[in-house]
Amino acid sequence: MSMEVNRSRRRALALMTAGLGSAALSGPLTFFSRPAGSMTPEPNSVGEMRRYRVRPDDTLVDIARAERLGFVEVKAANPEVDVWLPQAGQEILLPTHRLLPDAPRKGIVINICEMCLYYYPQEGALPLTFALGVGREGRGTPLGSTTIVRKAEHPTWYPPPSLRAEKPELPSVVPPGPDNPLGTRALYLGWPAYLIHGTSMPLGVGRRVSAGCIRMYNEDVEHLYPLAPVGTPVTVVDQEVKLAWLEDGELYLEVSPSQEQADQIEISGYFEPVMPEGLVDMVLEKAGAQAGRLNWAAIERAGRQRLGYPIRITV
């Protein structure tokens, strides 16, 4: 490790150990605006940030569903906004700009903590993104690589024995229809008993409430279904921290709530700020020779606030 990187690391650790204080945590953060007409052969992000103006009687749950996002990610992006009583006329951020996960850019990539599915229609193309519901504590969605092994329209659901042991009132079979938990489409994975599917409970999308399967809005899984044939590779990762250099020549950091913090958001609407483990080293490695340009105050804020969208961390 070079002398300059060592110096940057010592300075960063000193700042974060001391705590930059409330002013640092509440200061402005800069997110990406894609330059007009910009093109790169292998882009490192997809989408752009959007804003939504709250209407009377809106809740963050309603807004997430209407915008086909997840509740946890909308709340994380707007930590000061009341879940049930956002102020009419208030603008909230929609976290629709994402850094691409560190995973093969082909087929389906799922980032568990982000609760997002990326579908790459072809090599080098920007992915489509979809909100997900994932496995709750004790029934986590597995990590690793598999493929789609079969598909079904209007699937029949056979509750697994483990779930029927928890809920003995469940029938042995649930036919297609509006009450079927698999929704209108199912993509079965090479992992037995795990699949990507629609839902009869759309408010569970963007939350950790499933028994391990990957839940999508019906309209989203219907979009994905014809695009992803049998044999499509599926990679599942759990990356709280994503870093990328973007077209404007700046380094961006995106930090999502951990699975534990997502559960805290579900319970109270807030989570305990905890810096991601190893963040300083990850940032320094990505910055390389540009480490002297790093804005450590922005890095500290992004790491603690975990807003779930990319923040510029170079000056």
mmCIF file of C-alpha atoms in Angstrom:
data_model
loop_
_atom_site.group_PDB
_atom_site.id
_atom_site.type_symbol
_atom_site.label_atom_id
_atom_site.label_comp_id
_atom_site.label_asym_id
_atom_site.label_seq_id
_atom_site.Cartn_x
_atom_site.Cartn_y
_atom_site.Cartn_z
ATOM 1 C CA MET A 1 0.000 0.000 0.000
ATOM 2 C CA SER A 2 1.481 3.346 -1.053
ATOM 3 C CA MET A 3 2.415 6.119 1.385
ATOM 4 C CA GLU A 4 -0.407 8.311 -0.016
ATOM 5 C CA VAL A 5 -3.004 5.553 0.482
ATOM 6 C CA ASN A 6 -1.718 4.889 4.010
ATOM 7 C CA ARG A 7 -1.988 8.595 4.793
ATOM 8 C CA SER A 8 -5.542 8.704 3.405
ATOM 9 C CA ARG A 9 -6.528 5.647 5.409
ATOM 10 C CA ARG A 10 -5.150 7.077 8.673
ATOM 11 C CA ARG A 11 -6.965 10.368 8.051
ATOM 12 C CA ALA A 12 -10.223 8.608 7.246
ATOM 13 C CA LEU A 13 -10.067 6.400 10.324
ATOM 14 C CA ALA A 14 -9.278 9.410 12.519
ATOM 15 C CA LEU A 15 -12.289 11.320 11.171
ATOM 16 C CA MET A 16 -14.660 8.397 11.547
ATOM 17 C CA THR A 17 -13.393 7.416 14.978
ATOM 18 C CA ALA A 18 -13.803 10.976 16.206
ATOM 19 C CA GLY A 19 -17.274 11.220 14.691
ATOM 20 C CA LEU A 20 -17.922 14.148 12.420
ATOM 21 C CA GLY A 21 -20.915 15.288 14.459
ATOM 22 C CA SER A 22 -24.494 16.155 13.580
ATOM 23 C CA ALA A 23 -23.483 18.876 11.142
ATOM 24 C CA ALA A 24 -21.563 16.331 9.096
ATOM 25 C CA LEU A 25 -24.452 13.893 9.125
ATOM 26 C CA SER A 26 -26.964 16.481 8.018
ATOM 27 C CA GLY A 27 -24.889 18.218 5.335
ATOM 28 C CA PRO A 28 -25.755 18.040 1.638
ATOM 29 C CA LEU A 29 -24.920 14.949 -0.359
ATOM 30 C CA THR A 30 -24.404 15.045 -4.115
ATOM 31 C CA PHE A 31 -25.903 12.422 -6.375
ATOM 32 C CA PHE A 32 -25.330 11.712 -10.025
ATOM 33 C CA SER A 33 -26.885 13.500 -12.982
ATOM 34 C CA ARG A 34 -26.047 11.724 -16.206
ATOM 35 C CA PRO A 35 -24.411 14.086 -18.716
ATOM 36 C CA ALA A 36 -26.573 14.668 -21.795
ATOM 37 C CA GLY A 37 -25.659 12.295 -24.575
ATOM 38 C CA SER A 38 -23.063 10.488 -22.474
ATOM 39 C CA MET A 39 -22.163 6.981 -23.566
ATOM 40 C CA THR A 40 -19.741 4.446 -22.106
ATOM 41 C CA PRO A 41 -18.990 0.969 -23.507
ATOM 42 C CA GLU A 42 -19.636 -0.634 -20.106
ATOM 43 C CA PRO A 43 -21.774 1.611 -17.879
ATOM 44 C CA ASN A 44 -21.497 1.192 -14.132
ATOM 45 C CA SER A 45 -24.944 2.455 -13.172
ATOM 46 C CA VAL A 46 -28.520 2.348 -14.372
ATOM 47 C CA GLY A 47 -31.409 4.806 -14.110
ATOM 48 C CA GLU A 48 -31.617 8.339 -12.750
ATOM 49 C CA MET A 49 -32.948 9.755 -9.505
ATOM 50 C CA ARG A 50 -36.558 10.906 -9.622
ATOM 51 C CA ARG A 51 -38.721 12.996 -7.320
ATOM 52 C CA TYR A 52 -42.329 12.544 -6.255
ATOM 53 C CA ARG A 53 -44.599 15.238 -4.862
ATOM 54 C CA VAL A 54 -46.747 13.899 -2.037
ATOM 55 C CA ARG A 55 -50.520 14.107 -2.569
ATOM 56 C CA PRO A 56 -53.159 14.303 0.160
ATOM 57 C CA ASP A 57 -53.694 10.917 1.841
ATOM 58 C CA ASP A 58 -50.465 9.441 0.427
ATOM 59 C CA THR A 59 -48.314 7.203 2.617
ATOM 60 C CA LEU A 60 -44.797 6.015 1.822
ATOM 61 C CA VAL A 61 -46.255 2.528 1.453
ATOM 62 C CA ASP A 62 -48.708 3.809 -1.186
ATOM 63 C CA ILE A 63 -45.973 5.713 -3.011
ATOM 64 C CA ALA A 64 -43.638 2.713 -3.097
ATOM 65 C CA ARG A 65 -46.391 0.515 -4.550
ATOM 66 C CA ALA A 66 -47.469 3.100 -7.136
ATOM 67 C CA GLU A 67 -43.869 3.634 -8.293
ATOM 68 C CA ARG A 68 -43.091 -0.135 -8.267
ATOM 69 C CA LEU A 69 -40.411 0.313 -5.640
ATOM 70 C CA GLY A 70 -40.049 -1.288 -2.210
ATOM 71 C CA PHE A 71 -41.206 0.305 1.038
ATOM 72 C CA VAL A 72 -37.853 -0.138 2.816
ATOM 73 C CA GLU A 73 -35.845 1.486 0.019
ATOM 74 C CA VAL A 74 -38.231 4.459 -0.236
ATOM 75 C CA LYS A 75 -38.121 4.997 3.526
ATOM 76 C CA ALA A 76 -34.312 4.634 3.625
ATOM 77 C CA ALA A 77 -33.976 7.282 0.898
ATOM 78 C CA ASN A 78 -36.228 9.656 2.858
ATOM 79 C CA PRO A 79 -35.299 9.113 6.527
ATOM 80 C CA GLU A 80 -36.984 12.292 7.810
ATOM 81 C CA VAL A 81 -40.330 11.651 6.102
ATOM 82 C CA ASP A 82 -43.147 10.185 8.213
ATOM 83 C CA VAL A 83 -44.235 6.792 6.857
ATOM 84 C CA TRP A 84 -47.954 7.288 7.402
ATOM 85 C CA LEU A 85 -48.338 11.075 7.372
ATOM 86 C CA PRO A 86 -45.972 12.609 4.815
ATOM 87 C CA GLN A 87 -46.765 16.268 4.275
ATOM 88 C CA ALA A 88 -48.889 16.972 1.196
ATOM 89 C CA GLY A 89 -46.848 18.875 -1.380
ATOM 90 C CA GLN A 90 -43.553 17.608 0.051
ATOM 91 C CA GLU A 91 -41.024 16.265 -2.447
ATOM 92 C CA ILE A 92 -39.504 12.881 -1.740
ATOM 93 C CA LEU A 93 -36.649 11.145 -3.516
ATOM 94 C CA LEU A 94 -37.284 7.969 -5.463
ATOM 95 C CA PRO A 95 -34.105 5.831 -5.391
ATOM 96 C CA THR A 96 -34.190 4.910 -9.083
ATOM 97 C CA HIS A 97 -30.480 5.406 -9.819
ATOM 98 C CA ARG A 98 -28.376 2.373 -8.890
ATOM 99 C CA LEU A 99 -24.763 1.333 -9.120
ATOM 100 C CA LEU A 100 -24.455 -2.106 -10.677
ATOM 101 C CA PRO A 101 -23.629 -4.961 -8.278
ATOM 102 C CA ASP A 102 -20.217 -6.597 -8.366
ATOM 103 C CA ALA A 103 -21.413 -9.711 -10.188
ATOM 104 C CA PRO A 104 -21.397 -11.173 -13.709
ATOM 105 C CA ARG A 105 -23.407 -8.837 -15.948
ATOM 106 C CA LYS A 106 -25.544 -11.494 -17.555
ATOM 107 C CA GLY A 107 -28.935 -12.994 -16.932
ATOM 108 C CA ILE A 108 -30.449 -12.215 -13.550
ATOM 109 C CA VAL A 109 -28.505 -10.675 -10.658
ATOM 110 C CA ILE A 110 -30.239 -10.273 -7.296
ATOM 111 C CA ASN A 111 -28.827 -8.097 -4.505
ATOM 112 C CA ILE A 112 -30.523 -9.258 -1.318
ATOM 113 C CA CYS A 113 -29.913 -6.278 0.999
ATOM 114 C CA GLU A 114 -30.922 -3.878 -1.795
ATOM 115 C CA MET A 115 -33.994 -6.042 -2.505
ATOM 116 C CA CYS A 116 -33.511 -5.470 -6.213
ATOM 117 C CA LEU A 117 -33.385 -7.750 -9.261
ATOM 118 C CA TYR A 118 -31.244 -6.761 -12.266
ATOM 119 C CA TYR A 119 -31.989 -8.407 -15.612
ATOM 120 C CA TYR A 120 -29.362 -8.041 -18.347
ATOM 121 C CA PRO A 121 -31.083 -8.617 -21.696
ATOM 122 C CA GLN A 122 -27.705 -8.981 -23.441
ATOM 123 C CA GLU A 123 -24.024 -8.575 -22.735
ATOM 124 C CA GLY A 124 -23.033 -4.914 -22.415
ATOM 125 C CA ALA A 125 -26.636 -3.692 -22.201
ATOM 126 C CA LEU A 126 -28.064 -1.741 -19.286
ATOM 127 C CA PRO A 127 -30.161 -3.983 -17.045
ATOM 128 C CA LEU A 128 -33.824 -3.694 -16.234
ATOM 129 C CA THR A 129 -34.415 -3.357 -12.483
ATOM 130 C CA PHE A 130 -37.281 -4.628 -10.351
ATOM 131 C CA ALA A 131 -38.156 -4.385 -6.647
ATOM 132 C CA LEU A 132 -38.206 -7.642 -4.680
ATOM 133 C CA GLY A 133 -39.415 -9.189 -1.485
ATOM 134 C CA VAL A 134 -36.877 -11.599 0.031
ATOM 135 C CA GLY A 135 -36.597 -14.132 2.839
ATOM 136 C CA ARG A 136 -37.208 -13.100 6.414
ATOM 137 C CA GLU A 137 -34.848 -13.850 9.306
ATOM 138 C CA GLY A 138 -34.376 -17.590 9.651
ATOM 139 C CA ARG A 139 -35.573 -18.190 6.106
ATOM 140 C CA GLY A 140 -33.025 -16.211 4.151
ATOM 141 C CA THR A 141 -32.781 -16.374 0.388
ATOM 142 C CA PRO A 142 -29.618 -18.359 -0.494
ATOM 143 C CA LEU A 143 -26.544 -16.733 -2.044
ATOM 144 C CA GLY A 144 -24.618 -18.081 -5.022
ATOM 145 C CA SER A 145 -25.290 -19.083 -8.608
ATOM 146 C CA THR A 146 -28.032 -21.153 -10.187
ATOM 147 C CA THR A 147 -30.270 -21.085 -13.280
ATOM 148 C CA ILE A 148 -33.921 -20.981 -14.209
ATOM 149 C CA VAL A 149 -34.904 -24.635 -14.688
ATOM 150 C CA ARG A 150 -38.585 -24.228 -15.578
ATOM 151 C CA LYS A 151 -41.325 -21.612 -15.804
ATOM 152 C CA ALA A 152 -45.077 -21.558 -15.268
ATOM 153 C CA GLU A 153 -47.909 -19.178 -16.026
ATOM 154 C CA HIS A 154 -50.648 -19.056 -13.381
ATOM 155 C CA PRO A 155 -48.767 -21.586 -11.246
ATOM 156 C CA THR A 156 -50.173 -23.974 -8.675
ATOM 157 C CA TRP A 157 -48.611 -23.651 -5.219
ATOM 158 C CA TYR A 158 -47.665 -26.677 -3.126
ATOM 159 C CA PRO A 159 -46.748 -25.343 0.345
ATOM 160 C CA PRO A 160 -43.540 -27.080 1.482
ATOM 161 C CA PRO A 161 -43.730 -29.328 4.563
ATOM 162 C CA SER A 162 -41.611 -26.908 6.614
ATOM 163 C CA LEU A 163 -44.096 -24.093 6.019
ATOM 164 C CA ARG A 164 -47.108 -26.325 6.715
ATOM 165 C CA ALA A 165 -45.460 -27.306 9.995
ATOM 166 C CA GLU A 166 -45.392 -23.602 10.910
ATOM 167 C CA LYS A 167 -48.911 -22.997 9.596
ATOM 168 C CA PRO A 168 -50.918 -26.232 9.788
ATOM 169 C CA GLU A 169 -53.993 -24.422 8.488
ATOM 170 C CA LEU A 170 -52.415 -24.226 5.020
ATOM 171 C CA PRO A 171 -53.900 -26.565 2.408
ATOM 172 C CA SER A 172 -51.708 -29.108 0.641
ATOM 173 C CA VAL A 173 -52.282 -27.365 -2.687
ATOM 174 C CA VAL A 174 -53.403 -23.879 -3.762
ATOM 175 C CA PRO A 175 -54.739 -23.624 -7.332
ATOM 176 C CA PRO A 176 -54.124 -20.628 -9.621
ATOM 177 C CA GLY A 177 -56.147 -17.545 -8.785
ATOM 178 C CA PRO A 178 -56.102 -14.237 -6.916
ATOM 179 C CA ASP A 179 -55.322 -15.906 -3.573
ATOM 180 C CA ASN A 180 -52.336 -17.883 -4.847
ATOM 181 C CA PRO A 181 -49.156 -16.586 -3.136
ATOM 182 C CA LEU A 182 -47.138 -17.261 -6.316
ATOM 183 C CA GLY A 183 -49.147 -14.691 -8.236
ATOM 184 C CA THR A 184 -49.427 -14.926 -11.994
ATOM 185 C CA ARG A 185 -45.968 -16.220 -13.002
ATOM 186 C CA ALA A 186 -43.235 -18.389 -11.504
ATOM 187 C CA LEU A 187 -39.599 -18.924 -12.494
ATOM 188 C CA TYR A 188 -38.277 -22.060 -10.772
ATOM 189 C CA LEU A 189 -34.603 -22.120 -9.825
ATOM 190 C CA GLY A 190 -32.039 -24.914 -9.682
ATOM 191 C CA TRP A 191 -32.199 -24.640 -5.900
ATOM 192 C CA PRO A 192 -35.083 -26.923 -4.853
ATOM 193 C CA ALA A 193 -38.012 -25.060 -3.254
ATOM 194 C CA TYR A 194 -36.740 -21.605 -4.317
ATOM 195 C CA LEU A 195 -38.267 -19.573 -7.109
ATOM 196 C CA ILE A 196 -38.878 -16.083 -8.434
ATOM 197 C CA HIS A 197 -42.601 -15.397 -8.551
ATOM 198 C CA GLY A 198 -45.417 -12.881 -8.449
ATOM 199 C CA THR A 199 -47.588 -12.374 -5.409
ATOM 200 C CA SER A 200 -51.099 -12.056 -4.075
ATOM 201 C CA MET A 201 -49.689 -9.714 -1.403
ATOM 202 C CA PRO A 202 -48.029 -6.782 -3.210
ATOM 203 C CA LEU A 203 -47.294 -4.921 0.038
ATOM 204 C CA GLY A 204 -44.720 -7.636 0.770
ATOM 205 C CA VAL A 205 -42.555 -6.545 -2.167
ATOM 206 C CA GLY A 206 -39.527 -4.558 -1.038
ATOM 207 C CA ARG A 207 -39.628 -6.183 2.397
ATOM 208 C CA ARG A 208 -38.106 -9.205 4.160
ATOM 209 C CA VAL A 209 -41.244 -11.241 4.671
ATOM 210 C CA SER A 210 -41.082 -14.292 2.379
ATOM 211 C CA ALA A 211 -40.168 -17.854 3.338
ATOM 212 C CA GLY A 212 -37.020 -17.527 1.215
ATOM 213 C CA CYS A 213 -38.443 -17.169 -2.280
ATOM 214 C CA ILE A 214 -38.032 -14.023 -4.352
ATOM 215 C CA ARG A 215 -41.303 -12.112 -4.627
ATOM 216 C CA MET A 216 -42.122 -9.553 -7.356
ATOM 217 C CA TYR A 217 -45.084 -7.382 -8.268
ATOM 218 C CA ASN A 218 -47.272 -9.326 -10.708
ATOM 219 C CA GLU A 219 -46.851 -6.701 -13.425
ATOM 220 C CA ASP A 220 -43.056 -6.910 -13.028
ATOM 221 C CA VAL A 221 -42.806 -10.704 -13.128
ATOM 222 C CA GLU A 222 -45.088 -10.677 -16.178
ATOM 223 C CA HIS A 223 -42.610 -8.292 -17.824
ATOM 224 C CA LEU A 224 -39.621 -10.441 -16.893
ATOM 225 C CA TYR A 225 -41.217 -13.805 -17.716
ATOM 226 C CA PRO A 226 -40.918 -13.784 -21.534
ATOM 227 C CA LEU A 227 -37.452 -12.190 -21.392
ATOM 228 C CA ALA A 228 -35.772 -14.826 -19.203
ATOM 229 C CA PRO A 229 -35.825 -18.278 -20.826
ATOM 230 C CA VAL A 230 -35.115 -21.584 -19.135
ATOM 231 C CA GLY A 231 -31.355 -21.777 -18.641
ATOM 232 C CA THR A 232 -30.964 -18.088 -17.744
ATOM 233 C CA PRO A 233 -28.158 -17.740 -15.175
ATOM 234 C CA VAL A 234 -29.160 -16.350 -11.773
ATOM 235 C CA THR A 235 -26.595 -14.858 -9.378
ATOM 236 C CA VAL A 236 -27.620 -13.888 -5.837
ATOM 237 C CA VAL A 237 -25.363 -11.573 -3.801
ATOM 238 C CA ASP A 238 -25.692 -9.540 -0.605
ATOM 239 C CA GLN A 239 -23.749 -6.310 -1.165
ATOM 240 C CA GLU A 240 -24.474 -3.466 1.239
ATOM 241 C CA VAL A 241 -21.701 -1.357 -0.335
ATOM 242 C CA LYS A 242 -21.313 -0.597 -4.039
ATOM 243 C CA LEU A 243 -18.654 1.687 -5.537
ATOM 244 C CA ALA A 244 -18.179 2.846 -9.131
ATOM 245 C CA TRP A 245 -16.546 5.503 -11.269
ATOM 246 C CA LEU A 246 -19.238 7.075 -13.462
ATOM 247 C CA GLU A 247 -19.271 8.975 -16.734
ATOM 248 C CA ASP A 248 -18.679 12.341 -15.064
ATOM 249 C CA GLY A 249 -15.256 11.167 -13.873
ATOM 250 C CA GLU A 250 -16.317 11.022 -10.214
ATOM 251 C CA LEU A 251 -16.385 8.135 -7.739
ATOM 252 C CA TYR A 252 -19.777 7.228 -6.241
ATOM 253 C CA LEU A 253 -20.688 5.230 -3.156
ATOM 254 C CA GLU A 254 -24.045 3.526 -2.599
ATOM 255 C CA VAL A 255 -24.795 1.980 0.795
ATOM 256 C CA SER A 256 -28.022 0.095 1.530
ATOM 257 C CA PRO A 257 -29.417 -0.807 4.941
ATOM 258 C CA SER A 258 -28.247 -4.186 6.182
ATOM 259 C CA GLN A 259 -30.810 -6.929 6.594
ATOM 260 C CA GLU A 260 -30.936 -6.165 10.339
ATOM 261 C CA GLN A 261 -31.470 -2.465 9.626
ATOM 262 C CA ALA A 262 -34.215 -3.282 7.123
ATOM 263 C CA ASP A 263 -35.995 -5.131 9.915
ATOM 264 C CA GLN A 264 -35.596 -2.075 12.172
ATOM 265 C CA ILE A 265 -37.179 0.115 9.467
ATOM 266 C CA GLU A 266 -40.113 -2.305 9.350
ATOM 267 C CA ILE A 267 -40.639 -2.021 13.094
ATOM 268 C CA SER A 268 -40.044 1.676 13.769
ATOM 269 C CA GLY A 269 -39.374 3.413 10.455
ATOM 270 C CA TYR A 270 -35.762 4.075 11.499
ATOM 271 C CA PHE A 271 -32.548 2.132 12.055
ATOM 272 C CA GLU A 272 -29.440 2.370 14.190
ATOM 273 C CA PRO A 273 -26.604 3.981 12.147
ATOM 274 C CA VAL A 274 -23.710 1.533 11.830
ATOM 275 C CA MET A 275 -20.797 1.963 9.426
ATOM 276 C CA PRO A 276 -20.321 -0.942 7.009
ATOM 277 C CA GLU A 277 -17.397 -3.112 8.018
ATOM 278 C CA GLY A 278 -14.279 -2.472 5.949
ATOM 279 C CA LEU A 279 -15.731 0.592 4.197
ATOM 280 C CA VAL A 280 -12.498 2.627 4.361
ATOM 281 C CA ASP A 281 -10.432 -0.102 2.707
ATOM 282 C CA MET A 282 -13.066 -0.704 0.020
ATOM 283 C CA VAL A 283 -13.166 3.012 -0.828
ATOM 284 C CA LEU A 284 -9.374 3.336 -0.916
ATOM 285 C CA GLU A 285 -9.009 0.281 -3.139
ATOM 286 C CA LYS A 286 -11.568 1.646 -5.616
ATOM 287 C CA ALA A 287 -10.106 5.155 -5.541
ATOM 288 C CA GLY A 288 -6.580 3.910 -6.253
ATOM 289 C CA ALA A 289 -4.288 6.735 -7.311
ATOM 290 C CA GLN A 290 -7.180 9.193 -6.909
ATOM 291 C CA ALA A 291 -7.370 8.673 -3.113
ATOM 292 C CA GLY A 292 -6.286 12.266 -2.531
ATOM 293 C CA ARG A 293 -9.572 13.440 -4.099
ATOM 294 C CA LEU A 294 -11.773 11.564 -1.622
ATOM 295 C CA ASN A 295 -14.308 13.518 0.429
ATOM 296 C CA TRP A 296 -14.188 11.656 3.755
ATOM 297 C CA ALA A 297 -17.040 13.662 5.257
ATOM 298 C CA ALA A 298 -19.332 12.520 2.423
ATOM 299 C CA ILE A 299 -18.102 8.936 2.816
ATOM 300 C CA GLU A 300 -18.852 8.989 6.548
ATOM 301 C CA ARG A 301 -22.329 10.429 5.982
ATOM 302 C CA ALA A 302 -23.153 7.967 3.197
ATOM 303 C CA GLY A 303 -21.924 5.040 5.302
ATOM 304 C CA ARG A 304 -24.009 5.956 8.327
ATOM 305 C CA GLN A 305 -27.135 7.213 6.582
ATOM 306 C CA ARG A 306 -27.359 4.282 4.109
ATOM 307 C CA LEU A 307 -29.731 6.147 1.806
ATOM 308 C CA GLY A 308 -29.620 3.402 -0.817
ATOM 309 C CA TYR A 309 -28.699 5.576 -3.796
ATOM 310 C CA PRO A 310 -25.310 6.675 -5.207
ATOM 311 C CA ILE A 311 -23.515 9.586 -3.526
ATOM 312 C CA ARG A 312 -20.500 11.362 -5.068
ATOM 313 C CA ILE A 313 -17.457 10.983 -2.807
ATOM 314 C CA THR A 314 -14.724 12.729 -4.807
ATOM 315 C CA VAL A 315 -13.946 16.434 -5.065
#
